[in-house]
XYZ file of C-alpha atoms in Angstrom:
409
model
C -0.302 -22.167 47.316
C 2.819 -21.525 45.210
C 6.033 -23.379 45.790
C 9.434 -21.844 44.979
C 9.809 -21.573 41.207
C 13.576 -22.021 41.142
C 13.272 -25.807 41.355
C 11.255 -25.796 38.134
C 13.894 -24.069 36.010
C 15.449 -27.389 34.996
C 12.143 -28.254 33.347
C 11.948 -25.107 31.223
C 13.691 -26.531 28.115
C 11.321 -29.491 27.952
C 8.352 -27.234 28.645
C 9.365 -24.737 25.957
C 9.919 -27.545 23.455
C 6.501 -28.949 24.236
C 4.865 -25.572 23.748
C 6.683 -25.013 20.466
C 5.525 -28.419 19.216
C 1.998 -27.487 20.243
C 2.228 -24.390 18.041
C 2.190 -21.885 20.883
C 5.657 -20.412 20.308
C 6.797 -19.257 16.893
C 8.584 -15.953 17.366
C 10.301 -13.825 19.950
C 10.011 -10.484 18.128
C 8.415 -7.965 20.485
C 5.405 -5.981 19.350
C 5.660 -2.254 18.771
C 2.717 -0.328 20.166
C 1.036 2.108 17.810
C -1.700 4.599 18.580
C -4.424 4.781 15.929
C -6.511 7.898 15.280
C -9.674 8.125 17.376
C -12.427 5.876 16.022
C -15.559 7.582 14.653
C -18.450 7.203 17.028
C -21.886 5.792 16.297
C -24.581 8.123 14.972
C -27.885 9.067 16.562
C -30.751 6.625 16.160
C -33.383 6.973 13.441
C -36.826 5.483 12.769
C -35.341 2.000 12.439
C -34.545 1.934 16.160
C -38.017 0.617 16.841
C -38.264 -2.823 18.397
C -41.618 -3.634 16.747
C -40.274 -2.681 13.334
C -37.140 -4.769 13.845
C -39.080 -7.790 15.131
C -41.359 -7.762 12.086
C -38.844 -6.880 9.363
C -35.432 -8.303 10.265
C -34.285 -11.886 10.011
C -31.635 -13.254 12.361
C -29.126 -13.405 9.490
C -29.464 -9.628 9.049
C -28.057 -8.880 12.506
C -24.411 -8.185 13.229
C -23.137 -8.738 16.766
C -19.875 -8.889 18.670
C -18.853 -12.281 20.027
C -15.961 -13.476 22.145
C -13.521 -16.299 21.424
C -12.459 -18.378 24.438
C -15.296 -16.668 26.294
C -14.327 -18.445 29.522
C -10.565 -17.793 29.540
C -8.604 -16.510 32.535
C -4.901 -15.637 32.744
C -2.575 -18.488 33.648
C -1.179 -18.363 37.162
C 1.884 -16.127 37.418
C 4.249 -19.046 38.145
C 3.109 -20.925 35.062
C 3.107 -17.754 32.998
C 6.717 -17.212 33.986
C 7.655 -20.591 32.545
C 5.672 -19.976 29.382
C 7.442 -16.648 28.765
C 10.804 -18.397 28.858
C 9.778 -20.203 25.695
C 9.262 -16.999 23.721
C 7.663 -13.651 24.350
C 5.421 -13.059 21.346
C 3.381 -16.211 21.467
C 3.437 -16.375 25.247
C 1.515 -13.105 25.039
C -1.133 -14.982 23.063
C -2.076 -16.720 26.326
C -1.634 -13.748 28.633
C -5.146 -12.313 28.652
C -8.431 -12.846 30.434
C -12.087 -12.247 29.717
C -14.748 -10.918 32.099
C -17.396 -13.221 33.509
C -20.090 -14.436 31.123
C -22.650 -12.194 32.837
C -20.438 -9.150 32.313
C -19.912 -9.999 28.661
C -23.628 -10.434 28.037
C -24.340 -7.177 29.866
C -21.857 -5.555 27.461
C -23.869 -6.683 24.390
C -21.786 -9.744 23.574
C -24.235 -11.992 21.720
C -21.939 -14.810 20.616
C -19.840 -16.987 22.915
C -17.330 -19.773 22.292
C -16.163 -22.679 24.441
C -13.444 -25.293 23.916
C -14.692 -28.498 25.503
C -12.888 -31.664 26.605
C -14.834 -34.896 27.031
C -14.640 -36.261 30.584
C -17.474 -38.768 31.093
C -16.071 -40.257 34.302
C -14.688 -37.038 35.773
C -11.201 -36.317 37.077
C -9.277 -36.580 33.792
C -8.119 -32.955 33.935
C -7.899 -32.268 37.656
C -4.064 -32.428 37.774
C -2.706 -30.215 34.955
C 0.868 -31.047 33.984
C 1.675 -27.339 33.667
C 0.837 -26.770 37.325
C 3.232 -29.559 38.294
C 6.013 -28.124 36.149
C 5.520 -24.702 37.721
C 5.533 -26.265 41.203
C 2.119 -24.707 41.739
C -0.727 -26.290 43.678
C -4.181 -26.030 42.139
C -6.989 -24.817 44.361
C -9.297 -27.273 46.115
C -12.342 -25.782 44.341
C -10.679 -26.475 40.993
C -9.978 -30.101 41.860
C -13.522 -30.597 43.126
C -15.108 -29.113 40.005
C -12.836 -31.047 37.655
C -13.571 -34.326 39.470
C -17.219 -34.304 38.408
C -18.290 -36.075 35.192
C -19.067 -33.933 32.169
C -17.411 -31.743 29.562
C -14.663 -29.462 30.863
C -13.894 -26.037 29.408
C -10.155 -25.724 28.700
C -8.220 -23.607 26.220
C -4.943 -25.599 26.042
C -4.928 -28.913 27.889
C -2.506 -29.005 30.849
C -1.274 -25.445 30.144
C -3.985 -22.801 29.739
C -6.590 -24.423 31.966
C -7.976 -21.559 34.070
C -11.600 -20.776 33.192
C -14.336 -18.605 34.672
C -16.601 -21.665 34.436
C -14.748 -24.976 34.525
C -17.581 -27.280 33.444
C -19.614 -26.687 30.301
C -22.778 -27.392 32.266
C -21.942 -24.486 34.595
C -21.199 -22.164 31.658
C -24.526 -23.000 30.034
C -26.353 -22.571 33.345
C -24.938 -19.051 33.692
C -26.119 -18.172 30.182
C -29.555 -19.659 30.850
C -29.951 -17.656 34.061
C -28.930 -14.427 32.315
C -31.292 -15.178 29.432
C -34.216 -15.731 31.778
C -33.539 -12.342 33.374
C -33.442 -10.679 29.917
C -36.197 -12.453 27.963
C -36.148 -9.952 25.074
C -32.463 -10.295 24.266
C -31.248 -10.897 20.731
C -30.464 -14.549 19.970
C -27.164 -15.715 21.451
C -24.950 -17.884 19.242
C -22.874 -20.388 21.256
C -20.014 -22.052 19.393
C -18.457 -25.251 20.740
C -15.152 -26.765 19.669
C -13.928 -30.138 20.892
C -10.535 -30.239 22.585
C -9.085 -33.743 22.377
C -5.482 -33.224 21.233
C -2.794 -34.193 23.723
C -0.344 -31.386 24.519
C 3.192 -32.714 23.840
C 4.768 -32.251 27.246
C 5.927 -34.481 30.124
C 3.050 -35.830 32.192
C 0.376 -34.495 29.844
C -3.150 -35.836 30.021
C -4.200 -38.262 27.322
C -7.621 -36.892 26.388
C -10.534 -39.111 25.484
C -11.405 -38.736 21.806
C -14.526 -36.751 21.009
C -16.243 -39.313 18.815
C -19.923 -40.022 18.232
C -20.643 -40.911 21.869
C -19.050 -37.671 23.016
C -20.993 -35.621 20.488
C -24.217 -37.286 21.611
C -23.295 -36.365 25.185
C -22.653 -32.785 24.059
C -26.173 -32.601 22.644
C -27.477 -33.960 25.950
C -25.721 -31.230 27.964
C -27.261 -28.568 25.716
C -30.761 -29.994 26.115
C -30.301 -30.258 29.875
C -29.439 -26.559 30.100
C -32.136 -25.091 27.839
C -35.759 -26.096 27.211
C -36.498 -27.244 23.662
C -38.401 -24.079 22.801
C -35.420 -21.868 23.611
C -32.970 -23.509 21.193
C -33.124 -22.594 17.503
C -32.271 -25.896 15.816
C -31.175 -26.981 12.330
C -34.602 -28.574 11.834
C -36.284 -25.212 12.354
C -34.158 -23.586 9.675
C -34.330 -26.433 7.177
C -38.098 -26.922 7.336
C -39.238 -28.382 4.023
C -36.035 -27.488 2.171
C -33.905 -30.310 0.798
C -30.838 -29.265 2.820
C -29.651 -26.707 5.327
C -27.713 -25.017 2.549
C -30.853 -24.601 0.453
C -32.681 -23.173 3.459
C -29.882 -20.659 4.072
C -29.825 -19.674 0.399
C -33.590 -19.141 0.610
C -33.032 -16.783 3.597
C -35.271 -19.022 5.720
C -33.867 -17.725 9.018
C -36.398 -16.770 11.675
C -37.638 -13.215 12.010
C -36.170 -11.395 14.983
C -39.483 -11.347 16.850
C -39.512 -15.155 16.928
C -35.817 -15.432 17.831
C -35.630 -13.079 20.798
C -34.703 -14.736 24.061
C -33.341 -17.832 22.292
C -29.965 -19.446 21.687
C -28.310 -21.184 18.733
C -25.492 -23.710 19.025
C -22.791 -24.310 16.425
C -20.214 -27.092 16.372
C -17.359 -24.976 15.002
C -14.878 -27.763 14.422
C -13.207 -29.819 11.709
C -15.033 -31.348 8.748
C -14.329 -34.759 10.277
C -16.099 -33.774 13.520
C -19.035 -32.374 11.543
C -19.320 -35.676 9.696
C -19.243 -37.600 12.980
C -21.931 -35.328 14.394
C -24.124 -35.863 11.341
C -23.709 -39.634 11.528
C -26.102 -41.553 9.287
C -28.553 -38.649 9.091
C -29.444 -37.078 5.754
C -28.939 -33.660 7.321
C -28.832 -32.669 11.011
C -32.353 -33.794 11.849
C -32.913 -34.088 15.576
C -29.590 -32.442 16.428
C -29.259 -29.455 18.761
C -26.318 -27.856 16.953
C -25.602 -26.455 13.538
C -22.115 -27.141 12.171
C -19.663 -24.688 10.630
C -19.169 -25.875 7.060
C -17.827 -24.782 3.692
C -20.307 -22.788 1.590
C -20.685 -25.728 -0.832
C -21.629 -28.270 1.840
C -25.266 -29.413 2.115
C -24.850 -28.760 5.870
C -23.788 -25.156 5.335
C -25.738 -22.573 7.315
C -22.879 -21.229 9.460
C -19.542 -20.494 7.803
C -16.309 -19.475 9.558
C -14.016 -17.167 7.557
C -11.376 -15.952 9.978
C -9.528 -13.193 8.087
C -11.702 -10.256 6.962
C -8.738 -8.422 5.429
C -7.754 -11.313 3.183
C -11.236 -12.702 2.537
C -13.525 -9.682 2.786
C -15.126 -10.247 -0.608
C -15.756 -13.914 0.199
C -17.441 -12.922 3.465
C -19.635 -10.381 1.687
C -20.680 -12.959 -0.908
C -21.491 -15.543 1.782
C -23.583 -13.048 3.741
C -25.488 -11.979 0.634
C -26.143 -15.630 -0.183
C -27.797 -16.199 3.211
C -25.112 -17.845 5.338
C -24.300 -16.811 8.900
C -20.607 -15.904 8.893
C -18.162 -15.696 11.793
C -14.943 -13.711 11.330
C -12.160 -12.510 13.633
C -11.401 -8.879 14.534
C -8.159 -9.897 16.258
C -6.126 -12.974 17.055
C -3.452 -13.997 19.554
C -3.763 -10.520 21.189
C -1.629 -8.948 18.430
C -4.084 -6.249 17.366
C -4.747 -5.309 20.990
C -1.063 -5.124 21.950
C -0.239 -3.011 18.905
C -3.528 -1.077 19.219
C -4.297 -1.585 15.538
C -7.904 -1.449 14.386
C -7.634 -2.192 10.637
C -8.683 -5.829 11.002
C -11.511 -4.914 13.365
C -12.806 -2.293 10.943
C -12.536 -4.730 8.026
C -14.532 -7.268 10.038
C -17.349 -4.805 10.640
C -17.327 -3.656 7.015
C -17.431 -7.230 5.694
C -20.996 -7.666 6.920
C -20.184 -10.885 8.790
C -22.911 -11.465 11.347
C -20.548 -12.504 14.157
C -17.426 -10.422 14.811
C -15.309 -12.518 17.154
C -12.749 -10.954 19.485
C -10.942 -11.412 22.785
C -11.522 -7.737 23.594
C -15.200 -6.840 23.601
C -14.040 -4.649 26.479
C -10.553 -3.159 26.670
C -8.025 -4.939 28.877
C -6.223 -2.207 30.858
C -3.158 -4.448 31.198
C -2.776 -4.493 27.405
C -4.169 -1.349 25.716
C -7.303 0.676 25.012
C -8.166 -1.583 22.062
C -11.704 -2.912 22.040
C -14.263 -4.281 19.584
C -17.540 -2.505 20.190
C -20.299 -1.521 17.808
C -20.438 1.766 19.683
C -17.274 2.697 17.798
C -18.685 1.819 14.375
C -19.180 4.961 12.267
C -22.289 3.401 10.690
C -23.956 2.902 14.069
C -27.403 4.219 14.931
C -27.661 5.012 18.630
C -30.730 5.521 20.766
C -32.880 4.287 23.629
C -35.811 2.648 21.837
C -34.779 -1.005 21.861
C -34.992 -3.632 24.572
C -32.072 -5.576 26.015
C -29.152 -4.362 23.917
C -26.944 -1.324 23.847
C -25.696 -1.948 20.331
C -26.674 -4.238 17.443
C -25.801 -3.804 13.793
C -28.382 -4.811 11.192
C -29.156 -4.637 7.506
C -32.305 -2.791 6.574
C -32.855 -3.278 2.848
C -32.262 -1.406 0.679
C -29.973 0.526 2.991
C -26.434 -0.540 3.807
C -25.526 -2.281 7.062
C -26.544 -0.194 10.063
C -26.397 -0.418 13.820
C -29.137 0.096 16.365
C -28.233 0.964 19.921
C -30.463 0.691 22.964
C -30.285 1.041 26.727
C -30.475 -1.984 28.988
C -33.931 -2.534 30.567
């Protein structure tokens, strides 16, 4: 239940300063909406839209899918959003968006998800967000109850952007597992995790517990509790007898699609320091549930994150050709959606990166008609011959990158 906001106005300067220090506010220049020309639509399906052919001939690194960043995120409460806007319009807009439920995203062919996770082994560390106090806003009882339980919590910005469609990582993974069981022939789902243990510089902010080796071990445990061993594609399975994960990727040792359907892959998409902690004393990532995002030269490299397809398109193309799984961004901070610009999205598709990450796999009517969907890719092949997906882009050598589209079962 919301209390009057007027009493909170005296806290706005401190709140705005805290958000600026956290890197959330950098400019107050408003965006200018532009309407792009209509996007070319996908083409009719051809002989490659055959599930048996794809299962036998395509590797998982030859697929291109749409994924969401902050897959769990909901809009901040209106009272808190009002305070955030007082600190600056442009970057406040970076927080003013929401994603559909995980089920809805997966039904819409999203095949990569991302969660920011905060370590909370005792429970209760994040049940009283400082932002809610500053906005004189009471959090709901269900929120407090969920956040009181032990386990990793899913939070975008600690104490500020804390509303999530699934508050505990265990609940998020359970939702994915249930959907997967109902769609056993789905393409592999890549789930990226990023640790969130940086204190937000604001009055009353939570001091997060560092995500060190114990936390990363606990993260592996939550993954294994949610999915049976046979459903998780692990680093060990890729590496096999190769000397390193990098050598396995360069040898294109990724599973064929037929063996990967219905499964999930986890990636710790975090800093090099966190990747090193996760590796520990291991020679590689033996026994671990997650891959790590790493530089192309790293012995741990199998997944590579290259965020800007307009600046680094040639690097992405080279990494994909080499055998790495690459994640890039079609949009960021809602800018492309608010200005309805598709150049970065189109560059992301054209780069060949396997995972095209966005906050707008479906258009947000409150923002614009902008969306990132393979149905709008002019290279798409559309039909009804496949299994669980509407749209999946793939490389069929010696042809260029293509897209196969199928109806849901």
